[in-house]
Short mmCIF file of C-alpha atoms in Angstrom, two decimals:
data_model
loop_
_atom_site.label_atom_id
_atom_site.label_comp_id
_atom_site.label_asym_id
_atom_site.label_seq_id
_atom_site.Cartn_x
_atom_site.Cartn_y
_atom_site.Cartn_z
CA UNK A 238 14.52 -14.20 -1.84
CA UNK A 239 10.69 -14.62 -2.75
CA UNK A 240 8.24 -13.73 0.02
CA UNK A 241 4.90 -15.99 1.30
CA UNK A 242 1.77 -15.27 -0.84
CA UNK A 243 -0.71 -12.46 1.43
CA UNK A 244 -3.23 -14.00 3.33
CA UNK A 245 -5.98 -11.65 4.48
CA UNK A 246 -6.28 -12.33 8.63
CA UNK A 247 -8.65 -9.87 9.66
CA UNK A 248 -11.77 -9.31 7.45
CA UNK A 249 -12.59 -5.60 7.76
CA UNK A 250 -13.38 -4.66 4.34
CA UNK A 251 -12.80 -1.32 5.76
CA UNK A 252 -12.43 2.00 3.72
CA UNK A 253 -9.00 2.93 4.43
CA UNK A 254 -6.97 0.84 6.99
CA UNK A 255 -3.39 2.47 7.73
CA UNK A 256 -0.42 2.88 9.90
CA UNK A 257 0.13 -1.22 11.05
CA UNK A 258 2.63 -0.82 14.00
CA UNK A 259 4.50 -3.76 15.75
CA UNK A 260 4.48 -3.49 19.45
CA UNK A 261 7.49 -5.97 20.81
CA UNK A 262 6.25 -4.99 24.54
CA UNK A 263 2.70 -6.33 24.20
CA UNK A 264 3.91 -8.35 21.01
CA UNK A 265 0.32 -7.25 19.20
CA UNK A 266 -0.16 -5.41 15.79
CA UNK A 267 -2.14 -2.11 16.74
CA UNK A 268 -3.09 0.07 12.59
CA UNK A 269 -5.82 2.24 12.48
CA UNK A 270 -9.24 3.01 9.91
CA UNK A 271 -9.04 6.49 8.84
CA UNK A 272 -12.39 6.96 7.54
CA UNK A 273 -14.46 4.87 10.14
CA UNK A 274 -12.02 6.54 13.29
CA UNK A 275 -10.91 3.62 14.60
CA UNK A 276 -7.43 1.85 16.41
CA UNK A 277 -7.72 -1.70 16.08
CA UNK A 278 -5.24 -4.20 17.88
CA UNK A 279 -4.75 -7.81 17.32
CA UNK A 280 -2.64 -10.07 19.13
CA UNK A 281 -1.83 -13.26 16.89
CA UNK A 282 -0.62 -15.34 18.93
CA UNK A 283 -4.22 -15.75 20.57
CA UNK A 284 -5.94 -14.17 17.63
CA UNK A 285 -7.21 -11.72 20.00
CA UNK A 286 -8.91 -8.85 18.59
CA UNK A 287 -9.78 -5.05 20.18
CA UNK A 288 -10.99 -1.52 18.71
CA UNK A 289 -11.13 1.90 20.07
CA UNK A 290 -13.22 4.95 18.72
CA UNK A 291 -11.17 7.67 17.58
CA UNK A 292 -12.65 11.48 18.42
CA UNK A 293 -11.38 12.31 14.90
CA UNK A 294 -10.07 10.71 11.54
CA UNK A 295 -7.09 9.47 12.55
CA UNK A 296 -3.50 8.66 10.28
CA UNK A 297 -0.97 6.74 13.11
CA UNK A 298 -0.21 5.44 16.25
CA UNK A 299 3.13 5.16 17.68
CA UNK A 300 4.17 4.18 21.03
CA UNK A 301 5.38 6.22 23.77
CA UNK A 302 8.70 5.46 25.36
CA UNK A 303 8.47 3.36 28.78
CA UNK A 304 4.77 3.81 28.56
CA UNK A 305 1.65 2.17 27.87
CA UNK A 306 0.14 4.83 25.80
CA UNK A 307 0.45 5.69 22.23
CA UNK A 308 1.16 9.29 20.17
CA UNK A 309 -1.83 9.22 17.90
CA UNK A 310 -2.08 11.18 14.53
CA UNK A 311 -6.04 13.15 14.86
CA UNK A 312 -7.26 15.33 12.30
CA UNK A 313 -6.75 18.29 14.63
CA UNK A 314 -2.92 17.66 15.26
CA UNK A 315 -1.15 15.09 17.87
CA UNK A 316 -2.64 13.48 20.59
CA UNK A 317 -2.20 11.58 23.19
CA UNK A 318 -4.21 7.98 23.34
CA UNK A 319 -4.43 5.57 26.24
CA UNK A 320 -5.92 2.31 25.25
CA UNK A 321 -6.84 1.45 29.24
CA UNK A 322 -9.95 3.93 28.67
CA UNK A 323 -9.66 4.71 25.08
CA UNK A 324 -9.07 8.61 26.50
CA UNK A 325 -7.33 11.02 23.61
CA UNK A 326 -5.59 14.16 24.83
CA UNK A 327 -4.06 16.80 23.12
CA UNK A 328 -0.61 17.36 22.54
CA UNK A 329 0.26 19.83 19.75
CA UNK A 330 -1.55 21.22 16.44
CA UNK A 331 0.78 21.82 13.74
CA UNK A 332 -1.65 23.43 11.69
CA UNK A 333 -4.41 25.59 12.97
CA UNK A 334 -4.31 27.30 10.64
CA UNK A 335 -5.13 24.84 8.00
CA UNK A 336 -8.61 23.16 8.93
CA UNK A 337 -8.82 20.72 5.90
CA UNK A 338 -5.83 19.47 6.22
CA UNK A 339 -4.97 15.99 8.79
CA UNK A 340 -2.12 14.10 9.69
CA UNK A 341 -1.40 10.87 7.82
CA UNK A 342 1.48 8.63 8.49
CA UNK A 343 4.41 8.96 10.85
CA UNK A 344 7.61 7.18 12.08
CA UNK A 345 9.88 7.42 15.20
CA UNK A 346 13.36 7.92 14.79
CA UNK A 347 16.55 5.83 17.54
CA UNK A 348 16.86 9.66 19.19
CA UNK A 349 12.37 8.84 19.77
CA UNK A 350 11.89 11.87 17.78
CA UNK A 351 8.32 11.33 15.84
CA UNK A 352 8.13 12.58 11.93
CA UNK A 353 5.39 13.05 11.08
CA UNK A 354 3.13 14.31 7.87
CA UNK A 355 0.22 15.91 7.17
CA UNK A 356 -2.54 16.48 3.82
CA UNK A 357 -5.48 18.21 2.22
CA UNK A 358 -7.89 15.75 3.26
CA UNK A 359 -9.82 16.09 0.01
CA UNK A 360 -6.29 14.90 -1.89
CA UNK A 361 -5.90 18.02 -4.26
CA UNK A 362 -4.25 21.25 -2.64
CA UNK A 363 -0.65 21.03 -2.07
CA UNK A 364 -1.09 21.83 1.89
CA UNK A 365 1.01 18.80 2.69
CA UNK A 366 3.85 19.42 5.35
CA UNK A 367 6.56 17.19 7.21
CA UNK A 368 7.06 17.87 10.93
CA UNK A 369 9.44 16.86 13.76
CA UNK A 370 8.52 16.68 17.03
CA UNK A 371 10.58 16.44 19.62
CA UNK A 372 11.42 17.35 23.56
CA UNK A 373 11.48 20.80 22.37
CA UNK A 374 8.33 21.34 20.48
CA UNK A 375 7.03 20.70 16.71
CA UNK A 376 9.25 22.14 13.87
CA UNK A 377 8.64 22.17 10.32
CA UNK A 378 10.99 20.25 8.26
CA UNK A 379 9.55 20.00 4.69
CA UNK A 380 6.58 20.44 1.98
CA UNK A 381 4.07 21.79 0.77
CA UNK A 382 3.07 18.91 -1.24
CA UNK A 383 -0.60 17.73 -1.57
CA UNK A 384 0.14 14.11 -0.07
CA UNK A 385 2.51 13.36 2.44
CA UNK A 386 3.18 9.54 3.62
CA UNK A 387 6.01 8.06 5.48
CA UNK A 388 8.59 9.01 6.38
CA UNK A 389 10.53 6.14 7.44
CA UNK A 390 13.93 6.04 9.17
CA UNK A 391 17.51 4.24 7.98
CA UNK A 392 18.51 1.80 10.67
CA UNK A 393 21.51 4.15 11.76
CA UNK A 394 19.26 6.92 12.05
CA UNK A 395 20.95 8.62 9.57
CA UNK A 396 18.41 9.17 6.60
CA UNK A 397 14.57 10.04 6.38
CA UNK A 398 12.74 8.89 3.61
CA UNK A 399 9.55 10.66 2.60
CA UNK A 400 7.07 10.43 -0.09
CA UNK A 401 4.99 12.80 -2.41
CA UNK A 402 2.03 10.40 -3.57
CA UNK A 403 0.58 11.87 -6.12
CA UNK A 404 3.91 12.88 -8.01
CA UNK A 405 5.37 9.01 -7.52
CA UNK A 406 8.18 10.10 -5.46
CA UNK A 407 10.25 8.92 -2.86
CA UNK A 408 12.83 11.21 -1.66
CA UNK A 409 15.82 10.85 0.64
CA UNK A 410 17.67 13.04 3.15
CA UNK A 411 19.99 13.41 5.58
CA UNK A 412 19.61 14.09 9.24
CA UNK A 413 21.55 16.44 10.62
CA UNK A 414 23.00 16.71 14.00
CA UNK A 415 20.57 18.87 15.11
CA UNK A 416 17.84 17.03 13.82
CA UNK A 417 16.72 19.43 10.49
CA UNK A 418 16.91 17.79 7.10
CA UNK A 419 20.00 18.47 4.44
CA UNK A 420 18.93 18.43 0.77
CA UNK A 421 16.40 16.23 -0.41
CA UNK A 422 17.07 13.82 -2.96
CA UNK A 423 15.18 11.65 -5.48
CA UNK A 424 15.38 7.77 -3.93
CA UNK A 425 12.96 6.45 -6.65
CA UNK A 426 10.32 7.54 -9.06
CA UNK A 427 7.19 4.99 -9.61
CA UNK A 428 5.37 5.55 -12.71
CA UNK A 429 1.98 6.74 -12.04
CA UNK A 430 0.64 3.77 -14.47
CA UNK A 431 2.19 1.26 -11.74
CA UNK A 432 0.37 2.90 -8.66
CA UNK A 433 1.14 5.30 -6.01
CA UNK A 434 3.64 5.20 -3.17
CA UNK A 435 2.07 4.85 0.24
CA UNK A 436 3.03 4.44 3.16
CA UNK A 437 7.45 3.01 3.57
CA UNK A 438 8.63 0.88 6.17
CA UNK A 439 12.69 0.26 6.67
CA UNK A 440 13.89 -3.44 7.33
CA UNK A 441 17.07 -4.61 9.38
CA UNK A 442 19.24 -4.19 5.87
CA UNK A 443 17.59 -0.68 5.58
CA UNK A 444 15.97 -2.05 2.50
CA UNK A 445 12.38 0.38 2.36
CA UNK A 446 8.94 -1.37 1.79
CA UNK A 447 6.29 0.31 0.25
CA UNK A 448 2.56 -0.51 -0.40
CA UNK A 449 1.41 0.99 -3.76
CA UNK A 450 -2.44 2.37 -3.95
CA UNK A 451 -3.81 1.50 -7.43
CA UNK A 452 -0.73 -0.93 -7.85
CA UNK A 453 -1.67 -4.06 -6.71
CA UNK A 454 1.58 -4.89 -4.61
CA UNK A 455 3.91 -3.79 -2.38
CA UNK A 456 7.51 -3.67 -3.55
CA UNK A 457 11.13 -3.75 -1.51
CA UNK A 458 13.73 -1.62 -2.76
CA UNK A 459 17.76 -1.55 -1.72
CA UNK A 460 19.09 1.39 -0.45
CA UNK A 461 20.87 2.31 -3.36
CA UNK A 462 17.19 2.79 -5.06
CA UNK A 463 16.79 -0.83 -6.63
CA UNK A 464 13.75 -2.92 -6.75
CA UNK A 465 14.54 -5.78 -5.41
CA UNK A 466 10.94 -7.74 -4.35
CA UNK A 467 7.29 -7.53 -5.07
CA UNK A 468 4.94 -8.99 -3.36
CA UNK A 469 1.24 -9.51 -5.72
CA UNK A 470 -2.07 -8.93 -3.73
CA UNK A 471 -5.60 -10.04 -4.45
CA UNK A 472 -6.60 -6.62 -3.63
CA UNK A 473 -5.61 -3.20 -6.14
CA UNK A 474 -4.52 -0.55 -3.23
CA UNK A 475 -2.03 -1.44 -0.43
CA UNK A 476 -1.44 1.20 1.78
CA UNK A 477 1.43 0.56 4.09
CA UNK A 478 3.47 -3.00 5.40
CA UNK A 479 5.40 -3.35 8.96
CA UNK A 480 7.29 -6.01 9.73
CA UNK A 481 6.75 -7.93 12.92
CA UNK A 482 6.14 -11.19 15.25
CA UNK A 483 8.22 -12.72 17.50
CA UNK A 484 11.00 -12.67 14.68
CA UNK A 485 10.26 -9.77 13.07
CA UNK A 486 9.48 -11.88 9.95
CA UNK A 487 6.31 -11.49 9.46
CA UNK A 488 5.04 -8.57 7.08
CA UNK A 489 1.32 -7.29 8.43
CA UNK A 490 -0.24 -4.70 5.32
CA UNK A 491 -3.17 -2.30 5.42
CA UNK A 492 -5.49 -2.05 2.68
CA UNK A 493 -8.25 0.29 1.56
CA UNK A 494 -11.37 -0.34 0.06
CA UNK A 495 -12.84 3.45 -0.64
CA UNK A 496 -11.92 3.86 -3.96
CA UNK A 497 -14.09 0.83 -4.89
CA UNK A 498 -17.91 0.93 -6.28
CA UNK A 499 -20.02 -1.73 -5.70
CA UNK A 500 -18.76 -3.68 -8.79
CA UNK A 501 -14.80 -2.92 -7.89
CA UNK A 502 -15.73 -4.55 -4.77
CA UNK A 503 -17.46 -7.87 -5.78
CA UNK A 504 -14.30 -7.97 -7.80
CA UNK A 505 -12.12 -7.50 -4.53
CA UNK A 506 -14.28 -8.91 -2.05
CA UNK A 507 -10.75 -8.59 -0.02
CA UNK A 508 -10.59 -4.83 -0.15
CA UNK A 509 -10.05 -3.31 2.92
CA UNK A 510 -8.81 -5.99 5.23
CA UNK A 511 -5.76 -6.77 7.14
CA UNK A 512 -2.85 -8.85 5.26
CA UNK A 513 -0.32 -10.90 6.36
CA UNK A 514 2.71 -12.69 4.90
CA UNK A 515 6.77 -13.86 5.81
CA UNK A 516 9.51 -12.32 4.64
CA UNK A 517 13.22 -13.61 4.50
CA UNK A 518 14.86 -10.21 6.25
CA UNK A 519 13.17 -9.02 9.61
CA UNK A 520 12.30 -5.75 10.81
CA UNK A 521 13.38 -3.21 13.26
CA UNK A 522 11.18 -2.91 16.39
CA UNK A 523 9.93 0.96 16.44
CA UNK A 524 11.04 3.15 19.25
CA UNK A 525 9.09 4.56 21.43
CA UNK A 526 8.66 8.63 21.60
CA UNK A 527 10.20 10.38 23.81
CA UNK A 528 8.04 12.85 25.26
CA UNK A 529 9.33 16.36 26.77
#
């Protein structure tokens, strides 16, 4: 199985791109820049291209079920964004209480339950949580830990994987019937040396992507914790792939380019744009979340 070599297909050179989402109803890629507060969506079929300004930094965006509007990850807790007038509303804070913190990456489960995470925004305090929410409200499910990304769902629904950045590691647990987490479990350990998990993705075999910041690649791994693919890109920090296109084949990755100086980026004059490349096994399309 060897994968197509990245092509960049967007030139942002943007600080920190993040969350790339497949949308099978409008068949377009929608991600988001933290840093700059920005959605961007491109449709590449056409090649069209469309941004929105975000009121806040802002981690995800993840459709809403039967709807054309998107949950969207803010700084100051979930909102919701409609892309006909670029509107954000509030849904729910998690986290009042914690200022510095913001959310950072999310999934949506089959049941359209969103999990969600959130982080010191400064990357050092272990302020980190992982949330559910659901018909019946938000409800803590995990942390603290200083950098939360993912989590990501097994096809069956079954298992959430989540990751602590900083400390390499990607854990595994099951979800229970009611929807709260058993035991978590060590999936894999990456060796700080080799570059930091960021955000996972889940393919049709439940095989888990993830982009590595500082690593250079992005790297597929089997369920039973086994690295199975890497993908090499001209750029050092990849922060999260989704799988999409008409046959769910092709693998769309965010980059970041904030860590660089002006001599790291003359060397990676690619920093910070949108990748694209074909993989053998296709995705899953994401379900949409299903709002109270």
């Amino acid at each position: 199985m060897t994968a197509s070599e990245p092509q960049s297909i967007w030139a942002l050179n943007a600080p920190l791109l993040e969350g790339p989402l497949w949308h099978p109803a409008n068949q377009a890629l929608w991600f988001v820049c933290i840093k700059t507060q920005a959605v961007y969506r491109l449709d590449p079929a056409t090649g069209a291209r469309a941004s929105w300004p975000a009121p806040q930094e802002i981690g995800f965006i993840v459709p809403v079920e039967g709807a054309k509007t998107f949950v969207a990850g803010l700084q100051g807790g979930l909102h919701l964004f409609d892309p006909a007038d670029g509107s954000f509303t509030p849904l729910a804070d998690p986290e009042p209480h914690l200022p510095t913190n913001r959310l950072n990456d999310a999934t949506v489960d089959p049941q359209g339950r969103l999990w969600f995470g959130t982080m010191d925004n400064v990357e050092q305090s272990a302020t980190g949580h992982f949330y559910r929410y659901d018909g019946s409200g938000t409800h803590l499910v995990s942390g603290p830990i200083p950098i939360t990304n993912g989590p990501a769902v097994s096809p069956d629904g079954r298992i959430l994987y989540h990751v602590d950045t900083l400390g390499g590691d990607i854990f595994a647990a099951d979800i229970l019937a009611d929807g709260s987490l058993g035991p978590s479990r060590l999936f894999v350990h990456i060796d700080p040396a080799e570059g930091y998990p960021d955000g996972p993705s889940i393919d049709s075999e439940g095989h888990l992507w993830v982009g590595l910041f500082f690593g250079g690649c992005a790297r597929r791994y089997a369920p039973d914790g086994r690295l199975v693919e890497t993908v090499t890109f001209p750029v050092s920090s990849i922060t999260k792939v989704a799988l999409g296109g008409p046959d769910m084949r092709t693998a769309f990755a965010t980059t970041a380019a904030k860590h660089l100086d002006a001599e790291g980026r003359a060397r990676e004059p690619l920093a910070g744009n949108l990748f694209s490349f074909r993989v053998d096994v296709p995705g899953l399309p994401t379900p949409g979340v299903r709002l109270a």
